[in-house]
Short mmCIF file of C-alpha atoms in Angstrom, two decimals:
data_model
loop_
_atom_site.label_atom_id
_atom_site.label_comp_id
_atom_site.label_asym_id
_atom_site.label_seq_id
_atom_site.Cartn_x
_atom_site.Cartn_y
_atom_site.Cartn_z
CA UNK A 24 8.79 12.85 -12.68
CA UNK A 25 6.40 13.10 -9.75
CA UNK A 26 7.07 15.58 -6.92
CA UNK A 27 5.00 15.32 -3.77
CA UNK A 28 5.18 17.77 -0.88
CA UNK A 29 4.00 17.78 2.72
CA UNK A 30 2.43 21.09 3.79
CA UNK A 31 1.74 21.93 7.44
CA UNK A 32 0.05 25.34 7.30
CA UNK A 33 -1.67 27.18 4.44
CA UNK A 34 0.91 29.99 4.43
CA UNK A 35 4.05 27.88 3.85
CA UNK A 36 4.09 26.28 0.42
CA UNK A 37 6.70 25.37 -2.19
CA UNK A 38 7.72 28.93 -3.00
CA UNK A 39 10.01 29.04 -6.02
CA UNK A 40 10.32 25.22 -6.02
CA UNK A 41 6.90 25.14 -7.68
CA UNK A 42 8.00 27.26 -10.65
CA UNK A 43 11.14 25.18 -11.09
CA UNK A 44 9.18 21.91 -11.01
CA UNK A 45 6.59 23.18 -13.48
CA UNK A 46 9.37 24.20 -15.87
CA UNK A 47 10.57 20.57 -15.68
CA UNK A 48 7.05 19.39 -16.53
CA UNK A 49 6.89 17.56 -13.22
CA UNK A 50 3.62 16.31 -11.77
CA UNK A 51 3.07 18.11 -8.45
CA UNK A 52 0.87 16.71 -5.68
CA UNK A 53 0.57 17.54 -2.00
CA UNK A 54 -0.56 16.34 1.40
CA UNK A 55 -2.02 19.19 3.44
CA UNK A 56 -1.87 17.85 6.96
CA UNK A 57 -3.71 20.88 8.34
CA UNK A 58 -6.72 19.72 6.29
CA UNK A 59 -6.53 16.15 7.56
CA UNK A 60 -5.23 14.70 4.30
CA UNK A 61 -3.50 11.32 4.24
CA UNK A 62 -0.03 11.00 2.68
CA UNK A 63 0.41 8.67 -0.29
CA UNK A 64 2.55 5.54 -0.36
CA UNK A 65 6.11 6.06 -1.66
CA UNK A 66 5.40 4.29 -4.95
CA UNK A 67 3.04 7.15 -5.83
CA UNK A 68 5.83 9.75 -6.13
CA UNK A 69 9.51 10.03 -7.05
CA UNK A 70 10.55 12.95 -4.90
CA UNK A 71 9.34 14.19 -1.52
CA UNK A 72 9.63 17.78 -0.26
CA UNK A 73 8.79 18.39 3.41
CA UNK A 74 7.97 22.04 4.04
CA UNK A 75 8.20 24.26 7.11
CA UNK A 76 5.70 25.30 9.75
CA UNK A 77 5.45 27.12 13.09
CA UNK A 78 4.76 24.01 15.18
CA UNK A 79 7.30 21.89 17.00
CA UNK A 80 7.88 18.34 15.81
CA UNK A 81 6.80 16.89 19.20
CA UNK A 82 3.55 18.87 19.49
CA UNK A 83 1.47 15.71 19.14
CA UNK A 84 -1.46 16.90 21.27
CA UNK A 85 -2.01 19.96 19.10
CA UNK A 86 -1.03 18.27 15.82
CA UNK A 87 -1.65 14.51 16.10
CA UNK A 88 -0.92 14.11 12.39
CA UNK A 89 2.79 14.63 13.14
CA UNK A 90 3.05 10.94 14.03
CA UNK A 91 1.43 10.00 10.74
CA UNK A 92 3.82 12.30 8.90
CA UNK A 93 6.88 10.79 10.57
CA UNK A 94 5.72 7.32 9.55
CA UNK A 95 5.35 8.56 5.98
CA UNK A 96 8.87 10.03 6.01
CA UNK A 97 10.24 6.75 7.38
CA UNK A 98 8.55 4.89 4.52
CA UNK A 99 10.06 7.30 1.99
CA UNK A 100 13.52 6.76 3.48
CA UNK A 101 13.15 2.96 3.38
CA UNK A 102 12.00 3.20 -0.23
CA UNK A 103 15.12 5.19 -1.21
CA UNK A 104 13.22 8.29 -2.27
CA UNK A 105 14.95 11.60 -2.83
CA UNK A 106 13.83 13.91 0.00
CA UNK A 107 14.28 17.62 0.62
CA UNK A 108 13.31 18.95 4.05
CA UNK A 109 13.08 22.66 4.79
CA UNK A 110 13.10 24.11 8.33
CA UNK A 111 10.45 22.03 10.16
CA UNK A 112 10.86 19.49 7.36
CA UNK A 113 14.59 19.11 8.08
CA UNK A 114 13.84 18.71 11.78
CA UNK A 115 11.33 15.95 11.03
CA UNK A 116 13.85 14.09 8.87
CA UNK A 117 16.55 14.40 11.53
CA UNK A 118 14.12 13.03 14.11
CA UNK A 119 13.18 10.05 11.94
CA UNK A 120 16.89 9.36 11.44
CA UNK A 121 17.38 9.22 15.20
CA UNK A 122 18.16 12.80 16.22
CA UNK A 123 16.62 14.72 19.12
CA UNK A 124 15.33 18.13 18.00
CA UNK A 125 15.76 20.80 20.67
CA UNK A 126 15.23 24.52 21.18
CA UNK A 127 17.99 26.61 19.64
CA UNK A 128 19.77 29.03 22.02
CA UNK A 129 18.34 31.92 20.00
CA UNK A 130 15.42 32.38 17.64
CA UNK A 131 16.74 33.27 14.22
CA UNK A 132 14.39 35.30 12.02
CA UNK A 133 15.65 37.32 9.07
CA UNK A 134 18.47 37.52 6.57
CA UNK A 135 21.65 36.13 8.10
CA UNK A 136 24.79 34.63 6.55
CA UNK A 137 25.53 30.93 6.60
CA UNK A 138 28.97 29.36 6.17
CA UNK A 139 29.52 25.95 4.59
CA UNK A 140 31.34 23.32 6.63
CA UNK A 141 34.48 21.92 5.03
CA UNK A 142 33.09 18.42 5.64
CA UNK A 143 30.17 19.23 3.37
CA UNK A 144 32.42 18.80 0.35
CA UNK A 145 32.43 15.06 1.03
CA UNK A 146 29.14 15.09 -0.87
CA UNK A 147 28.96 16.26 -4.50
CA UNK A 148 25.50 17.66 -3.74
CA UNK A 149 27.06 20.33 -1.49
CA UNK A 150 28.50 22.15 -4.51
CA UNK A 151 25.16 23.95 -4.83
CA UNK A 152 25.98 26.10 -1.80
CA UNK A 153 28.59 28.89 -1.89
CA UNK A 154 31.19 28.94 0.87
CA UNK A 155 29.39 31.86 2.49
CA UNK A 156 26.05 33.29 1.52
CA UNK A 157 22.98 35.05 2.83
CA UNK A 158 19.84 33.01 3.52
CA UNK A 159 16.41 33.59 4.99
CA UNK A 160 15.70 32.17 8.45
CA UNK A 161 12.62 31.72 10.60
CA UNK A 162 13.12 29.12 13.32
CA UNK A 163 13.41 28.61 17.06
CA UNK A 164 14.39 24.93 17.16
CA UNK A 165 17.44 23.10 15.90
CA UNK A 166 18.32 19.53 14.90
CA UNK A 167 21.39 17.34 15.37
CA UNK A 168 23.23 16.04 12.32
CA UNK A 169 21.94 12.48 11.80
CA UNK A 170 24.43 9.64 12.11
CA UNK A 171 25.96 8.99 8.71
CA UNK A 172 25.02 12.43 7.36
CA UNK A 173 27.38 15.20 6.23
CA UNK A 174 26.98 18.56 8.05
CA UNK A 175 26.27 21.30 5.54
CA UNK A 176 26.52 24.76 7.11
CA UNK A 177 26.28 26.90 10.23
CA UNK A 178 25.39 30.47 11.19
CA UNK A 179 26.37 32.67 14.10
CA UNK A 180 23.12 31.81 15.86
CA UNK A 181 22.76 28.15 14.90
CA UNK A 182 25.42 25.45 14.71
CA UNK A 183 23.54 23.06 12.43
CA UNK A 184 21.98 24.70 9.40
CA UNK A 185 21.77 21.65 7.17
CA UNK A 186 22.85 18.13 6.34
CA UNK A 187 23.15 15.74 3.39
CA UNK A 188 22.40 12.04 3.86
CA UNK A 189 23.42 9.43 1.30
CA UNK A 190 23.59 12.12 -1.42
CA UNK A 191 19.81 11.97 -1.91
CA UNK A 192 18.37 13.45 1.29
CA UNK A 193 18.95 17.12 2.11
CA UNK A 194 17.81 18.95 5.22
CA UNK A 195 17.95 22.75 5.31
CA UNK A 196 17.21 24.73 8.47
CA UNK A 197 17.27 27.91 6.40
CA UNK A 198 15.05 28.96 3.49
CA UNK A 199 16.11 29.29 -0.14
CA UNK A 200 12.63 28.82 -1.61
CA UNK A 201 11.21 32.01 -0.10
CA UNK A 202 9.58 34.66 -2.25
CA UNK A 203 8.34 38.15 -1.33
CA UNK A 204 4.83 36.70 -1.12
CA UNK A 205 5.81 33.78 1.15
CA UNK A 206 7.79 36.01 3.51
CA UNK A 207 4.88 38.44 3.74
CA UNK A 208 2.59 35.54 4.62
CA UNK A 209 4.95 34.56 7.43
CA UNK A 210 4.93 38.12 8.70
CA UNK A 211 1.13 38.23 8.53
CA UNK A 212 0.66 34.92 10.35
CA UNK A 213 3.60 34.79 12.78
CA UNK A 214 4.11 38.43 13.75
CA UNK A 215 3.96 37.52 17.45
CA UNK A 216 7.48 36.08 17.07
CA UNK A 217 8.95 39.39 15.89
CA UNK A 218 10.20 40.56 19.26
CA UNK A 219 13.30 42.48 20.24
CA UNK A 220 16.10 39.87 20.24
CA UNK A 221 19.67 39.57 18.90
CA UNK A 222 18.76 37.50 15.82
CA UNK A 223 15.29 38.76 15.00
CA UNK A 224 15.11 41.49 12.39
CA UNK A 225 12.50 44.16 11.73
CA UNK A 226 9.62 43.72 9.31
CA UNK A 227 11.22 46.22 6.96
CA UNK A 228 14.44 44.20 6.85
CA UNK A 229 12.54 40.94 6.34
CA UNK A 230 10.89 42.45 3.28
CA UNK A 231 14.23 43.31 1.61
CA UNK A 232 13.65 42.49 -2.08
CA UNK A 233 17.30 42.36 -3.12
CA UNK A 234 18.00 38.92 -1.61
CA UNK A 235 15.26 36.85 -3.22
CA UNK A 236 16.81 36.31 -6.69
CA UNK A 237 20.04 35.22 -4.99
CA UNK A 238 18.55 32.61 -2.68
CA UNK A 239 16.18 31.33 -5.38
CA UNK A 240 19.10 30.77 -7.75
CA UNK A 241 20.88 28.71 -5.07
CA UNK A 242 17.73 26.66 -4.50
CA UNK A 243 17.46 25.96 -8.22
CA UNK A 244 21.08 24.81 -8.23
CA UNK A 245 20.28 22.33 -5.45
CA UNK A 246 17.15 21.12 -7.24
CA UNK A 247 19.11 20.58 -10.46
CA UNK A 248 21.67 18.45 -8.62
CA UNK A 249 19.01 16.32 -6.97
CA UNK A 250 17.10 16.06 -10.25
CA UNK A 251 20.21 14.84 -12.06
CA UNK A 252 20.70 12.08 -9.49
CA UNK A 253 17.14 11.08 -8.83
CA UNK A 254 16.60 8.49 -11.57
CA UNK A 255 19.88 6.73 -10.79
CA UNK A 256 20.37 7.10 -7.04
CA UNK A 257 16.75 6.74 -5.96
CA UNK A 258 16.21 3.59 -8.05
CA UNK A 259 19.56 1.81 -7.85
CA UNK A 260 20.96 2.55 -4.38
CA UNK A 261 20.65 -0.37 -1.95
CA UNK A 262 18.05 -0.25 0.78
CA UNK A 263 20.22 0.46 3.83
CA UNK A 264 17.83 2.46 6.02
CA UNK A 265 16.21 0.59 8.88
#
């Protein structure tokens, strides 16, 4: 099994997804857009993970590679790949599927609860997520639920926290892959965003160790569900994306 991931900045990587994939003896490769790398063709991987980043998905002047990345995501969709998008990654997938990403009413940074939509249970994949749970957040934008996708969850600050599309594409606005190291890197590199606001927590709260095992276990549950489906769904489902 070959897992490929798109990385946008050096301080946002796979987090605990890497350990899970290595335990599955998966081959892991990456495209680091911030280094000018070119993404592979879909036949060179089985599973695509699109990571987060502090940029907006329409910041083409600052990050011209965003257009290249969107073309690569479109190719992966047309080739029926299993795709997991996290934060910026979920926004990029929503955009490619026809949604207009916009600024969320509030920035959401910290440990806040999310609640699963009842409609989410239309997809067997959604069983990975408890009805209500804590998750890590660091975002200012939000995405619409793509047409044909199942809405996954919401929080007090953000109506759309995730979606599932065709039971093989998952977009998460929140973070389950985060580790103490990855959160500290966000603090170190994005501290200018930690201002006094209703849904922005203090550095001390962001560093709360107790939550990490919980969110990582939920991420592993999602990965297991996608892994179980990947060889069947990704190879046998009809090509319906245009």
